mmCIF file with all atom_site columns, C-alpha atoms in Angstrom:
data_model
loop_
_atom_site.group_PDB
_atom_site.id
_atom_site.type_symbol
_atom_site.label_atom_id
_atom_site.label_alt_id
_atom_site.label_comp_id
_atom_site.label_asym_id
_atom_site.label_entity_id
_atom_site.label_seq_id
_atom_site.pdbx_PDB_ins_code
_atom_site.Cartn_x
_atom_site.Cartn_y
_atom_site.Cartn_z
_atom_site.occupancy
_atom_site.B_iso_or_equiv
_atom_site.pdbx_formal_charge
_atom_site.auth_seq_id
_atom_site.auth_comp_id
_atom_site.auth_asym_id
_atom_site.auth_atom_id
_atom_site.pdbx_PDB_model_num
ATOM 1   C CA . MET P 1 1   ? -10.437 -16.703 -9.802  1.00 94.00 ? 1   MET P CA 1
ATOM 2   C CA . VAL P 1 2   ? -7.987  -13.908 -9.102  1.00 97.00 ? 2   VAL P CA 1
ATOM 3   C CA . VAL P 1 3   ? -6.752  -12.832 -5.681  1.00 98.00 ? 3   VAL P CA 1
ATOM 4   C CA . VAL P 1 4   ? -5.167  -9.495  -4.808  1.00 98.00 ? 4   VAL P CA 1
ATOM 5   C CA . ILE P 1 5   ? -2.847  -9.746  -1.820  1.00 97.00 ? 5   ILE P CA 1
ATOM 6   C CA . GLY P 1 6   ? -1.425  -6.868  0.172   1.00 96.00 ? 6   GLY P CA 1
ATOM 7   C CA . VAL P 1 7   ? 1.879   -7.517  1.907   1.00 93.00 ? 7   VAL P CA 1
ATOM 8   C CA . GLY P 1 8   ? 3.678   -5.399  4.465   1.00 93.00 ? 8   GLY P CA 1
ATOM 9   C CA . ASN P 1 9   ? 3.843   -4.087  7.992   1.00 93.00 ? 9   ASN P CA 1
ATOM 10  C CA . LEU P 1 10  ? 1.509   -1.169  8.724   1.00 94.00 ? 10  LEU P CA 1
ATOM 11  C CA . ILE P 1 11  ? 3.604   0.170   11.605  1.00 96.00 ? 11  ILE P CA 1
ATOM 12  C CA . LEU P 1 12  ? 6.778   0.515   9.530   1.00 94.00 ? 12  LEU P CA 1
ATOM 13  C CA . GLY P 1 13  ? 5.904   3.424   7.248   1.00 95.00 ? 13  GLY P CA 1
ATOM 14  C CA . ASP P 1 14  ? 6.368   2.577   3.580   1.00 95.00 ? 14  ASP P CA 1
ATOM 15  C CA . ASP P 1 15  ? 6.708   -1.126  4.367   1.00 93.00 ? 15  ASP P CA 1
ATOM 16  C CA . GLY P 1 16  ? 2.933   -1.040  4.820   1.00 96.00 ? 16  GLY P CA 1
ATOM 17  C CA . PHE P 1 17  ? 2.359   0.191   1.261   1.00 96.00 ? 17  PHE P CA 1
ATOM 18  C CA . GLY P 1 18  ? 0.654   -3.028  0.101   1.00 96.00 ? 18  GLY P CA 1
ATOM 19  C CA . ILE P 1 19  ? -1.752  -2.942  3.025   1.00 97.00 ? 19  ILE P CA 1
ATOM 20  C CA . HIS P 1 20  ? -2.612  0.737   2.454   1.00 98.00 ? 20  HIS P CA 1
ATOM 21  C CA . VAL P 1 21  ? -3.366  -0.047  -1.198  1.00 98.00 ? 21  VAL P CA 1
ATOM 22  C CA . ILE P 1 22  ? -5.673  -2.997  -0.537  1.00 98.00 ? 22  ILE P CA 1
ATOM 23  C CA . GLU P 1 23  ? -7.493  -1.137  2.249   1.00 97.00 ? 23  GLU P CA 1
ATOM 24  C CA . LYS P 1 24  ? -8.276  1.638   -0.234  1.00 98.00 ? 24  LYS P CA 1
ATOM 25  C CA . MET P 1 25  ? -9.341  -0.933  -2.833  1.00 98.00 ? 25  MET P CA 1
ATOM 26  C CA . LYS P 1 26  ? -11.773 -2.519  -0.360  1.00 97.00 ? 26  LYS P CA 1
ATOM 27  C CA . GLU P 1 27  ? -13.603 0.821   -0.184  1.00 97.00 ? 27  GLU P CA 1
ATOM 28  C CA . MET P 1 28  ? -13.954 1.113   -3.973  1.00 97.00 ? 28  MET P CA 1
ATOM 29  C CA . ASP P 1 29  ? -17.068 -0.204  -5.745  1.00 97.00 ? 29  ASP P CA 1
ATOM 30  C CA . GLU P 1 30  ? -15.173 -1.614  -8.729  1.00 95.00 ? 30  GLU P CA 1
ATOM 31  C CA . PHE P 1 31  ? -13.422 -4.154  -6.495  1.00 97.00 ? 31  PHE P CA 1
ATOM 32  C CA . ARG P 1 32  ? -16.595 -5.624  -5.015  1.00 95.00 ? 32  ARG P CA 1
ATOM 33  C CA . GLY P 1 33  ? -16.576 -9.345  -5.608  1.00 94.00 ? 33  GLY P CA 1
ATOM 34  C CA . ILE P 1 34  ? -12.788 -9.419  -5.961  1.00 97.00 ? 34  ILE P CA 1
ATOM 35  C CA . LYS P 1 35  ? -10.939 -11.516 -3.412  1.00 97.00 ? 35  LYS P CA 1
ATOM 36  C CA . ILE P 1 36  ? -8.636  -9.139  -1.529  1.00 98.00 ? 36  ILE P CA 1
ATOM 37  C CA . VAL P 1 37  ? -6.410  -10.510 1.231   1.00 97.00 ? 37  VAL P CA 1
ATOM 38  C CA . ASP P 1 38  ? -4.162  -8.884  3.830   1.00 96.00 ? 38  ASP P CA 1
ATOM 39  C CA . ALA P 1 39  ? -1.163  -11.209 4.218   1.00 94.00 ? 39  ALA P CA 1
ATOM 40  C CA . MET P 1 40  ? 0.738   -8.768  6.460   1.00 92.00 ? 40  MET P CA 1
ATOM 41  C CA . THR P 1 41  ? 4.328   -10.049 6.652   1.00 87.00 ? 41  THR P CA 1
ATOM 42  C CA . ASN P 1 42  ? 3.358   -13.668 6.937   1.00 86.00 ? 42  ASN P CA 1
ATOM 43  C CA . SER P 1 43  ? 4.492   -15.880 4.056   1.00 83.00 ? 43  SER P CA 1
ATOM 44  C CA . ALA P 1 44  ? 2.051   -18.633 5.126   1.00 87.00 ? 44  ALA P CA 1
ATOM 45  C CA . PHE P 1 45  ? -0.886  -16.220 4.746   1.00 92.00 ? 45  PHE P CA 1
ATOM 46  C CA . LEU P 1 46  ? 0.435   -15.215 1.314   1.00 91.00 ? 46  LEU P CA 1
ATOM 47  C CA . LEU P 1 47  ? 0.715   -18.821 0.153   1.00 92.00 ? 47  LEU P CA 1
ATOM 48  C CA . GLU P 1 48  ? -2.659  -19.828 1.565   1.00 95.00 ? 48  GLU P CA 1
ATOM 49  C CA . ALA P 1 49  ? -4.307  -16.859 -0.177  1.00 96.00 ? 49  ALA P CA 1
ATOM 50  C CA . MET P 1 50  ? -2.877  -17.986 -3.533  1.00 96.00 ? 50  MET P CA 1
ATOM 51  C CA . ASP P 1 51  ? -3.738  -21.661 -3.059  1.00 96.00 ? 51  ASP P CA 1
ATOM 52  C CA . GLY P 1 52  ? -6.104  -22.839 -5.799  1.00 97.00 ? 52  GLY P CA 1
ATOM 53  C CA . GLU P 1 53  ? -6.392  -19.440 -7.528  1.00 97.00 ? 53  GLU P CA 1
ATOM 54  C CA . ASP P 1 54  ? -5.858  -18.878 -11.256 1.00 96.00 ? 54  ASP P CA 1
ATOM 55  C CA . LYS P 1 55  ? -3.906  -15.662 -10.800 1.00 96.00 ? 55  LYS P CA 1
ATOM 56  C CA . ALA P 1 56  ? -2.409  -13.714 -7.898  1.00 97.00 ? 56  ALA P CA 1
ATOM 57  C CA . ILE P 1 57  ? -1.573  -10.033 -7.809  1.00 97.00 ? 57  ILE P CA 1
ATOM 58  C CA . ILE P 1 58  ? 0.740   -9.188  -4.934  1.00 95.00 ? 58  ILE P CA 1
ATOM 59  C CA . VAL P 1 59  ? 1.058   -5.557  -3.849  1.00 96.00 ? 59  VAL P CA 1
ATOM 60  C CA . ASP P 1 60  ? 4.104   -4.678  -1.780  1.00 92.00 ? 60  ASP P CA 1
ATOM 61  C CA . ALA P 1 61  ? 6.943   -2.248  -1.201  1.00 91.00 ? 61  ALA P CA 1
ATOM 62  C CA . MET P 1 62  ? 10.251  -3.675  -2.365  1.00 83.00 ? 62  MET P CA 1
ATOM 63  C CA . ASP P 1 63  ? 13.750  -2.342  -2.477  1.00 77.00 ? 63  ASP P CA 1
ATOM 64  C CA . ILE P 1 64  ? 14.733  -3.319  -5.981  1.00 69.00 ? 64  ILE P CA 1
ATOM 65  C CA . GLY P 1 65  ? 18.147  -1.762  -5.596  1.00 63.00 ? 65  GLY P CA 1
ATOM 66  C CA . GLN P 1 66  ? 17.715  1.043   -8.103  1.00 63.00 ? 66  GLN P CA 1
ATOM 67  C CA . GLU P 1 67  ? 17.544  4.648   -6.991  1.00 65.00 ? 67  GLU P CA 1
ATOM 68  C CA . GLY P 1 68  ? 14.652  6.681   -8.228  1.00 63.00 ? 68  GLY P CA 1
ATOM 69  C CA . VAL P 1 69  ? 12.478  3.783   -9.286  1.00 60.00 ? 69  VAL P CA 1
ATOM 70  C CA . GLY P 1 70  ? 8.840   4.446   -8.446  1.00 83.00 ? 70  GLY P CA 1
ATOM 71  C CA . VAL P 1 71  ? 6.131   1.975   -9.377  1.00 88.00 ? 71  VAL P CA 1
ATOM 72  C CA . PHE P 1 72  ? 7.084   -1.368  -10.844 1.00 83.00 ? 72  PHE P CA 1
ATOM 73  C CA . ARG P 1 73  ? 5.393   -4.540  -12.020 1.00 86.00 ? 73  ARG P CA 1
ATOM 74  C CA . PHE P 1 74  ? 6.954   -7.981  -12.374 1.00 81.00 ? 74  PHE P CA 1
ATOM 75  C CA . ASN P 1 75  ? 5.695   -11.295 -13.579 1.00 78.00 ? 75  ASN P CA 1
ATOM 76  C CA . PRO P 1 76  ? 8.417   -13.603 -12.271 1.00 71.00 ? 76  PRO P CA 1
ATOM 77  C CA . ASN P 1 77  ? 7.417   -16.330 -14.744 1.00 67.00 ? 77  ASN P CA 1
ATOM 78  C CA . VAL P 1 78  ? 7.866   -14.042 -17.744 1.00 63.00 ? 78  VAL P CA 1
ATOM 79  C CA . GLU P 1 79  ? 10.188  -11.205 -16.841 1.00 62.00 ? 79  GLU P CA 1
ATOM 80  C CA . ASP P 1 80  ? 13.627  -11.047 -15.360 1.00 61.00 ? 80  ASP P CA 1
ATOM 81  C CA . PHE P 1 81  ? 12.981  -10.793 -11.656 1.00 60.00 ? 81  PHE P CA 1
ATOM 82  C CA . PRO P 1 82  ? 15.871  -9.190  -9.759  1.00 61.00 ? 82  PRO P CA 1
ATOM 83  C CA . SER P 1 83  ? 17.675  -11.956 -7.925  1.00 57.00 ? 83  SER P CA 1
ATOM 84  C CA . ASP P 1 84  ? 18.220  -9.933  -4.771  1.00 58.00 ? 84  ASP P CA 1
ATOM 85  C CA . VAL P 1 85  ? 14.641  -8.745  -4.245  1.00 57.00 ? 85  VAL P CA 1
ATOM 86  C CA . MET P 1 86  ? 13.045  -9.832  -1.009  1.00 56.00 ? 86  MET P CA 1
ATOM 87  C CA . LEU P 1 87  ? 9.357   -9.494  -0.351  1.00 53.00 ? 87  LEU P CA 1
ATOM 88  C CA . SER P 1 88  ? 8.316   -8.367  3.090   1.00 48.00 ? 88  SER P CA 1
ATOM 89  C CA . MET P 1 89  ? 9.008   -11.834 4.409   1.00 47.00 ? 89  MET P CA 1
ATOM 90  C CA . HIS P 1 90  ? 12.296  -10.308 5.591   1.00 52.00 ? 90  HIS P CA 1
ATOM 91  C CA . ASP P 1 91  ? 14.318  -13.468 5.563   1.00 57.00 ? 91  ASP P CA 1
ATOM 92  C CA . LEU P 1 92  ? 13.173  -15.221 2.425   1.00 64.00 ? 92  LEU P CA 1
ATOM 93  C CA . HIS P 1 93  ? 13.594  -14.482 -1.265  1.00 69.00 ? 93  HIS P CA 1
ATOM 94  C CA . PHE P 1 94  ? 10.322  -14.504 -3.173  1.00 73.00 ? 94  PHE P CA 1
ATOM 95  C CA . LYS P 1 95  ? 11.536  -17.048 -5.728  1.00 73.00 ? 95  LYS P CA 1
ATOM 96  C CA . ASP P 1 96  ? 12.633  -19.386 -2.943  1.00 75.00 ? 96  ASP P CA 1
ATOM 97  C CA . VAL P 1 97  ? 9.274   -19.121 -1.186  1.00 77.00 ? 97  VAL P CA 1
ATOM 98  C CA . ILE P 1 98  ? 7.402   -19.908 -4.403  1.00 80.00 ? 98  ILE P CA 1
ATOM 99  C CA . ALA P 1 99  ? 9.710   -22.782 -5.348  1.00 79.00 ? 99  ALA P CA 1
ATOM 100 C CA . MET P 1 100 ? 9.363   -24.384 -1.913  1.00 82.00 ? 100 MET P CA 1
ATOM 101 C CA . ALA P 1 101 ? 5.607   -23.896 -1.834  1.00 87.00 ? 101 ALA P CA 1
ATOM 102 C CA . ARG P 1 102 ? 4.838   -25.411 -5.261  1.00 86.00 ? 102 ARG P CA 1
ATOM 103 C CA . GLY P 1 103 ? 5.006   -28.881 -3.764  1.00 87.00 ? 103 GLY P CA 1
ATOM 104 C CA . VAL P 1 104 ? 2.597   -28.024 -0.953  1.00 93.00 ? 104 VAL P CA 1
ATOM 105 C CA . TYR P 1 105 ? 0.147   -25.495 -2.399  1.00 94.00 ? 105 TYR P CA 1
ATOM 106 C CA . ARG P 1 106 ? -1.694  -25.255 -5.718  1.00 95.00 ? 106 ARG P CA 1
ATOM 107 C CA . LEU P 1 107 ? -0.141  -21.920 -6.644  1.00 93.00 ? 107 LEU P CA 1
ATOM 108 C CA . PRO P 1 108 ? -1.342  -19.953 -9.669  1.00 93.00 ? 108 PRO P CA 1
ATOM 109 C CA . GLU P 1 109 ? 0.735   -20.096 -12.829 1.00 88.00 ? 109 GLU P CA 1
ATOM 110 C CA . GLU P 1 110 ? 0.445   -16.328 -13.146 1.00 92.00 ? 110 GLU P CA 1
ATOM 111 C CA . ILE P 1 111 ? 1.759   -14.332 -10.218 1.00 92.00 ? 111 ILE P CA 1
ATOM 112 C CA . VAL P 1 112 ? 2.188   -10.593 -10.751 1.00 93.00 ? 112 VAL P CA 1
ATOM 113 C CA . ILE P 1 113 ? 3.952   -8.340  -8.278  1.00 91.00 ? 113 ILE P CA 1
ATOM 114 C CA . VAL P 1 114 ? 3.123   -4.638  -8.250  1.00 93.00 ? 114 VAL P CA 1
ATOM 115 C CA . GLY P 1 115 ? 4.651   -2.158  -5.892  1.00 90.00 ? 115 GLY P CA 1
ATOM 116 C CA . VAL P 1 116 ? 6.928   0.706   -5.108  1.00 92.00 ? 116 VAL P CA 1
ATOM 117 C CA . ARG P 1 117 ? 10.400  1.182   -3.771  1.00 89.00 ? 117 ARG P CA 1
ATOM 118 C CA . PRO P 1 118 ? 10.034  2.269   -0.116  1.00 90.00 ? 118 PRO P CA 1
ATOM 119 C CA . ARG P 1 119 ? 11.488  5.627   0.826   1.00 89.00 ? 119 ARG P CA 1
ATOM 120 C CA . ARG P 1 120 ? 11.056  5.530   4.601   1.00 91.00 ? 120 ARG P CA 1
ATOM 121 C CA . VAL P 1 121 ? 10.888  2.317   6.618   1.00 91.00 ? 121 VAL P CA 1
ATOM 122 C CA . GLU P 1 122 ? 10.668  3.372   10.244  1.00 93.00 ? 122 GLU P CA 1
ATOM 123 C CA . LEU P 1 123 ? 8.133   3.287   13.059  1.00 96.00 ? 123 LEU P CA 1
ATOM 124 C CA . SER P 1 124 ? 5.147   5.094   11.542  1.00 95.00 ? 124 SER P CA 1
ATOM 125 C CA . MET P 1 125 ? 1.590   4.356   10.460  1.00 96.00 ? 125 MET P CA 1
ATOM 126 C CA . GLU P 1 126 ? 1.925   6.827   7.561   1.00 96.00 ? 126 GLU P CA 1
ATOM 127 C CA . LEU P 1 127 ? 3.355   6.415   4.085   1.00 96.00 ? 127 LEU P CA 1
ATOM 128 C CA . SER P 1 128 ? 6.019   8.832   2.874   1.00 95.00 ? 128 SER P CA 1
ATOM 129 C CA . GLU P 1 129 ? 4.768   11.471  0.435   1.00 94.00 ? 129 GLU P CA 1
ATOM 130 C CA . GLU P 1 130 ? 6.607   9.688   -2.391  1.00 92.00 ? 130 GLU P CA 1
ATOM 131 C CA . CYS P 1 131 ? 4.852   6.370   -1.734  1.00 94.00 ? 131 CYS P CA 1
ATOM 132 C CA . GLU P 1 132 ? 1.484   7.994   -1.009  1.00 95.00 ? 132 GLU P CA 1
ATOM 133 C CA . ARG P 1 133 ? 1.605   9.569   -4.480  1.00 95.00 ? 133 ARG P CA 1
ATOM 134 C CA . HIS P 1 134 ? 1.852   6.095   -6.044  1.00 96.00 ? 134 HIS P CA 1
ATOM 135 C CA . VAL P 1 135 ? -1.151  4.477   -4.333  1.00 97.00 ? 135 VAL P CA 1
ATOM 136 C CA . ASP P 1 136 ? -3.639  5.418   -7.087  1.00 97.00 ? 136 ASP P CA 1
ATOM 137 C CA . GLU P 1 137 ? -1.158  4.497   -9.814  1.00 96.00 ? 137 GLU P CA 1
ATOM 138 C CA . VAL P 1 138 ? -0.732  1.016   -8.337  1.00 97.00 ? 138 VAL P CA 1
ATOM 139 C CA . ILE P 1 139 ? -4.502  0.627   -8.026  1.00 98.00 ? 139 ILE P CA 1
ATOM 140 C CA . GLU P 1 140 ? -4.809  1.456   -11.747 1.00 97.00 ? 140 GLU P CA 1
ATOM 141 C CA . ILE P 1 141 ? -2.248  -1.243  -12.563 1.00 97.00 ? 141 ILE P CA 1
ATOM 142 C CA . VAL P 1 142 ? -4.195  -3.745  -10.444 1.00 97.00 ? 142 VAL P CA 1
ATOM 143 C CA . LYS P 1 143 ? -7.396  -2.763  -12.260 1.00 97.00 ? 143 LYS P CA 1
ATOM 144 C CA . ARG P 1 144 ? -5.711  -3.436  -15.629 1.00 97.00 ? 144 ARG P CA 1
ATOM 145 C CA . GLU P 1 145 ? -4.473  -6.796  -14.358 1.00 96.00 ? 145 GLU P CA 1
ATOM 146 C CA . LEU P 1 146 ? -8.043  -7.638  -13.351 1.00 97.00 ? 146 LEU P CA 1
ATOM 147 C CA . GLY P 1 147 ? -9.448  -6.444  -16.674 1.00 95.00 ? 147 GLY P CA 1
ATOM 148 C CA . LEU P 1 148 ? -11.541 -3.717  -15.014 1.00 94.00 ? 148 LEU P CA 1
#
């Protein structure tokens, strides 16, 4: 089974990108029957959502440290994952969270991260125009990952 997990904080503008994406996916017919989870900014929710699944697709906004980068996709088990990238867990590096959790949870071997670089992280329920433009593109990537 595959799980799609949105990560982020809806009241911090682009930080809520992952949540905006999964909320749109929930309204789309092609995602019926797909497990879609809102993990917010809670690493425990993220880990529990992945527990026992075959594959996890995490959607989030991440500052990958490169100007001008729009949509990106990483498979940390296969590709070179930037060492300084933090998920929306704010105080934990993604690789550290996964490494610590492998002894507690049955995490999927395949974890894919899809997202955008945030442009505006400030008190707001809205995405910036730049991030809003990438919502459909990220959904298409998720669809390909799901084989839809």
